[in-house]
Amino acid sequence: MGAVTYPDSKVAEFVNGRMIPIQLLADAKPYADDFNVKWTPTVIVLDEDGKEHSRTVGFLSPEEFVPSLLLGIIKTQFDLNRFSEALTDAEKLIADYPKSRATPEAIYLRGVAGYKSTHDPKHLKAAYQKLQAEYPASEWTERAQPYNLLP
Amino acid sequence: MAEIQWLDDMSVALARAKAERKPILLDFFNPG
């Protein structure tokens, strides 16, 4: 990550603009134990109170790292019931990174966040229909499959 | 060229995250 992904200008621009980045040694006490770190690179997204909402282990290219982080931000917003912010960033991820491995989960979360903020099940059904049409092999398409039965 | 402005102190990162209402990117790395 330090040789390829972190020096990438688009990665740096995204991280500096959207997040507070901190780098710790893999054996840093007490954090390595607190976060149960067993391998590097381990990249974790925390909220403002230090609570974990997303993690990845292993190398990611610059092209995949930015949408991976954006998905982590969306998960954080979702977990904190900040659905409007989650929806805005999900729209951005889906539009800007359609080929990312993170995108199907963003579509799923957009559907759930849309439902939780409006109580209209059309958002869930729309999520499944988009996943089925554009990402039929994704695990998130399978997870959303029951939503197709909604009226 | 832009570089990531890494912090190395968790208390500073948490304070900035609260002040700027941003999530934290925590990277555990092995320099070797």
JSON list of N, CA, C and O in Angstrom, two decimals, chain A residues 84-106:
[
{"chain": "A", "resi": 84, "resn": "SER", "atom": "N", "xyz": [-29.39, 10.41, 5.05]},
{"chain": "A", "resi": 84, "resn": "SER", "atom": "CA", "xyz": [-29.26, 11.36, 3.94]},
{"chain": "A", "resi": 84, "resn": "SER", "atom": "C", "xyz": [-27.82, 11.41, 3.43]},
{"chain": "A", "resi": 84, "resn": "SER", "atom": "O", "xyz": [-27.57, 11.39, 2.22]},
{"chain": "A", "resi": 85, "resn": "GLU", "atom": "N", "xyz": [-26.86, 11.45, 4.36]},
{"chain": "A", "resi": 85, "resn": "GLU", "atom": "CA", "xyz": [-25.46, 11.46, 3.96]},
{"chain": "A", "resi": 85, "resn": "GLU", "atom": "C", "xyz": [-25.07, 10.12, 3.31]},
{"chain": "A", "resi": 85, "resn": "GLU", "atom": "O", "xyz": [-24.33, 10.10, 2.33]},
{"chain": "A", "resi": 86, "resn": "ALA", "atom": "N", "xyz": [-25.58, 9.02, 3.86]},
{"chain": "A", "resi": 86, "resn": "ALA", "atom": "CA", "xyz": [-25.29, 7.71, 3.28]},
{"chain": "A", "resi": 86, "resn": "ALA", "atom": "C", "xyz": [-25.80, 7.63, 1.84]},
{"chain": "A", "resi": 86, "resn": "ALA", "atom": "O", "xyz": [-25.12, 7.11, 0.95]},
{"chain": "A", "resi": 87, "resn": "LEU", "atom": "N", "xyz": [-26.99, 8.17, 1.62]},
{"chain": "A", "resi": 87, "resn": "LEU", "atom": "CA", "xyz": [-27.58, 8.12, 0.27]},
{"chain": "A", "resi": 87, "resn": "LEU", "atom": "C", "xyz": [-26.76, 8.96, -0.70]},
{"chain": "A", "resi": 87, "resn": "LEU", "atom": "O", "xyz": [-26.51, 8.55, -1.84]},
{"chain": "A", "resi": 88, "resn": "THR", "atom": "N", "xyz": [-26.33, 10.13, -0.26]},
{"chain": "A", "resi": 88, "resn": "THR", "atom": "CA", "xyz": [-25.53, 11.00, -1.14]},
{"chain": "A", "resi": 88, "resn": "THR", "atom": "C", "xyz": [-24.24, 10.31, -1.56]},
{"chain": "A", "resi": 88, "resn": "THR", "atom": "O", "xyz": [-23.86, 10.32, -2.75]},
{"chain": "A", "resi": 89, "resn": "ASP", "atom": "N", "xyz": [-23.56, 9.71, -0.61]},
{"chain": "A", "resi": 89, "resn": "ASP", "atom": "CA", "xyz": [-22.29, 9.05, -0.94]},
{"chain": "A", "resi": 89, "resn": "ASP", "atom": "C", "xyz": [-22.50, 7.75, -1.70]},
{"chain": "A", "resi": 89, "resn": "ASP", "atom": "O", "xyz": [-21.67, 7.38, -2.54]},
{"chain": "A", "resi": 90, "resn": "ALA", "atom": "N", "xyz": [-23.61, 7.06, -1.44]},
{"chain": "A", "resi": 90, "resn": "ALA", "atom": "CA", "xyz": [-23.89, 5.85, -2.22]},
{"chain": "A", "resi": 90, "resn": "ALA", "atom": "C", "xyz": [-24.14, 6.22, -3.68]},
{"chain": "A", "resi": 90, "resn": "ALA", "atom": "O", "xyz": [-23.67, 5.52, -4.59]},
{"chain": "A", "resi": 91, "resn": "GLU", "atom": "N", "xyz": [-24.87, 7.30, -3.91]},
{"chain": "A", "resi": 91, "resn": "GLU", "atom": "CA", "xyz": [-25.10, 7.76, -5.28]},
{"chain": "A", "resi": 91, "resn": "GLU", "atom": "C", "xyz": [-23.76, 8.05, -5.97]},
{"chain": "A", "resi": 91, "resn": "GLU", "atom": "O", "xyz": [-23.56, 7.70, -7.14]},
{"chain": "A", "resi": 92, "resn": "LYS", "atom": "N", "xyz": [-22.86, 8.68, -5.25]},
{"chain": "A", "resi": 92, "resn": "LYS", "atom": "CA", "xyz": [-21.55, 9.02, -5.82]},
{"chain": "A", "resi": 92, "resn": "LYS", "atom": "C", "xyz": [-20.75, 7.77, -6.14]},
{"chain": "A", "resi": 92, "resn": "LYS", "atom": "O", "xyz": [-20.16, 7.66, -7.23]},
{"chain": "A", "resi": 93, "resn": "LEU", "atom": "N", "xyz": [-20.74, 6.82, -5.22]},
{"chain": "A", "resi": 93, "resn": "LEU", "atom": "CA", "xyz": [-19.98, 5.58, -5.47]},
{"chain": "A", "resi": 93, "resn": "LEU", "atom": "C", "xyz": [-20.53, 4.84, -6.69]},
{"chain": "A", "resi": 93, "resn": "LEU", "atom": "O", "xyz": [-19.78, 4.41, -7.57]},
{"chain": "A", "resi": 94, "resn": "ILE", "atom": "N", "xyz": [-21.86, 4.73, -6.74]},
{"chain": "A", "resi": 94, "resn": "ILE", "atom": "CA", "xyz": [-22.50, 3.98, -7.84]},
{"chain": "A", "resi": 94, "resn": "ILE", "atom": "C", "xyz": [-22.23, 4.67, -9.18]},
{"chain": "A", "resi": 94, "resn": "ILE", "atom": "O", "xyz": [-21.97, 4.01, -10.19]},
{"chain": "A", "resi": 95, "resn": "ALA", "atom": "N", "xyz": [-22.28, 5.99, -9.19]},
{"chain": "A", "resi": 95, "resn": "ALA", "atom": "CA", "xyz": [-22.08, 6.72, -10.44]},
{"chain": "A", "resi": 95, "resn": "ALA", "atom": "C", "xyz": [-20.62, 6.76, -10.87]},
{"chain": "A", "resi": 95, "resn": "ALA", "atom": "O", "xyz": [-20.31, 6.61, -12.06]},
{"chain": "A", "resi": 96, "resn": "ASP", "atom": "N", "xyz": [-19.73, 6.94, -9.92]},
{"chain": "A", "resi": 96, "resn": "ASP", "atom": "CA", "xyz": [-18.32, 7.18, -10.27]},
{"chain": "A", "resi": 96, "resn": "ASP", "atom": "C", "xyz": [-17.50, 5.90, -10.38]},
{"chain": "A", "resi": 96, "resn": "ASP", "atom": "O", "xyz": [-16.45, 5.90, -11.04]},
{"chain": "A", "resi": 97, "resn": "TYR", "atom": "N", "xyz": [-17.95, 4.81, -9.74]},
{"chain": "A", "resi": 97, "resn": "TYR", "atom": "CA", "xyz": [-17.15, 3.58, -9.72]},
{"chain": "A", "resi": 97, "resn": "TYR", "atom": "C", "xyz": [-18.01, 2.36, -10.06]},
{"chain": "A", "resi": 97, "resn": "TYR", "atom": "O", "xyz": [-18.11, 1.40, -9.26]},
{"chain": "A", "resi": 98, "resn": "PRO", "atom": "N", "xyz": [-18.63, 2.36, -11.23]},
{"chain": "A", "resi": 98, "resn": "PRO", "atom": "CA", "xyz": [-19.57, 1.26, -11.55]},
{"chain": "A", "resi": 98, "resn": "PRO", "atom": "C", "xyz": [-18.90, -0.10, -11.65]},
{"chain": "A", "resi": 98, "resn": "PRO", "atom": "O", "xyz": [-19.59, -1.12, -11.51]},
{"chain": "A", "resi": 99, "resn": "LYS", "atom": "N", "xyz": [-17.60, -0.14, -11.87]},
{"chain": "A", "resi": 99, "resn": "LYS", "atom": "CA", "xyz": [-16.91, -1.42, -12.01]},
{"chain": "A", "resi": 99, "resn": "LYS", "atom": "C", "xyz": [-16.22, -1.88, -10.73]},
{"chain": "A", "resi": 99, "resn": "LYS", "atom": "O", "xyz": [-15.58, -2.93, -10.70]},
{"chain": "A", "resi": 100, "resn": "SER", "atom": "N", "xyz": [-16.37, -1.11, -9.66]},
{"chain": "A", "resi": 100, "resn": "SER", "atom": "CA", "xyz": [-15.72, -1.48, -8.40]},
{"chain": "A", "resi": 100, "resn": "SER", "atom": "C", "xyz": [-16.41, -2.66, -7.74]},
{"chain": "A", "resi": 100, "resn": "SER", "atom": "O", "xyz": [-17.63, -2.84, -7.83]},
{"chain": "A", "resi": 101, "resn": "ARG", "atom": "N", "xyz": [-15.62, -3.44, -7.01]},
{"chain": "A", "resi": 101, "resn": "ARG", "atom": "CA", "xyz": [-16.20, -4.54, -6.22]},
{"chain": "A", "resi": 101, "resn": "ARG", "atom": "C", "xyz": [-17.07, -4.00, -5.09]},
{"chain": "A", "resi": 101, "resn": "ARG", "atom": "O", "xyz": [-17.88, -4.74, -4.52]},
{"chain": "A", "resi": 102, "resn": "ALA", "atom": "N", "xyz": [-16.89, -2.73, -4.74]},
{"chain": "A", "resi": 102, "resn": "ALA", "atom": "CA", "xyz": [-17.68, -2.14, -3.65]},
{"chain": "A", "resi": 102, "resn": "ALA", "atom": "C", "xyz": [-19.07, -1.73, -4.10]},
{"chain": "A", "resi": 102, "resn": "ALA", "atom": "O", "xyz": [-19.96, -1.53, -3.27]},
{"chain": "A", "resi": 103, "resn": "THR", "atom": "N", "xyz": [-19.29, -1.61, -5.40]},
{"chain": "A", "resi": 103, "resn": "THR", "atom": "CA", "xyz": [-20.52, -1.00, -5.89]},
{"chain": "A", "resi": 103, "resn": "THR", "atom": "C", "xyz": [-21.78, -1.81, -5.59]},
{"chain": "A", "resi": 103, "resn": "THR", "atom": "O", "xyz": [-22.80, -1.22, -5.18]},
{"chain": "A", "resi": 104, "resn": "PRO", "atom": "N", "xyz": [-21.80, -3.12, -5.77]},
{"chain": "A", "resi": 104, "resn": "PRO", "atom": "CA", "xyz": [-23.03, -3.84, -5.44]},
{"chain": "A", "resi": 104, "resn": "PRO", "atom": "C", "xyz": [-23.49, -3.64, -3.99]},
{"chain": "A", "resi": 104, "resn": "PRO", "atom": "O", "xyz": [-24.69, -3.47, -3.74]},
{"chain": "A", "resi": 105, "resn": "GLU", "atom": "N", "xyz": [-22.56, -3.63, -3.06]},
{"chain": "A", "resi": 105, "resn": "GLU", "atom": "CA", "xyz": [-22.96, -3.41, -1.66]},
{"chain": "A", "resi": 105, "resn": "GLU", "atom": "C", "xyz": [-23.49, -1.98, -1.48]},
{"chain": "A", "resi": 105, "resn": "GLU", "atom": "O", "xyz": [-24.40, -1.76, -0.68]},
{"chain": "A", "resi": 106, "resn": "ALA", "atom": "N", "xyz": [-22.92, -1.03, -2.22]},
{"chain": "A", "resi": 106, "resn": "ALA", "atom": "CA", "xyz": [-23.42, 0.35, -2.13]},
{"chain": "A", "resi": 106, "resn": "ALA", "atom": "C", "xyz": [-24.85, 0.43, -2.65]},
{"chain": "A", "resi": 106, "resn": "ALA", "atom": "O", "xyz": [-25.68, 1.17, -2.11]}
]
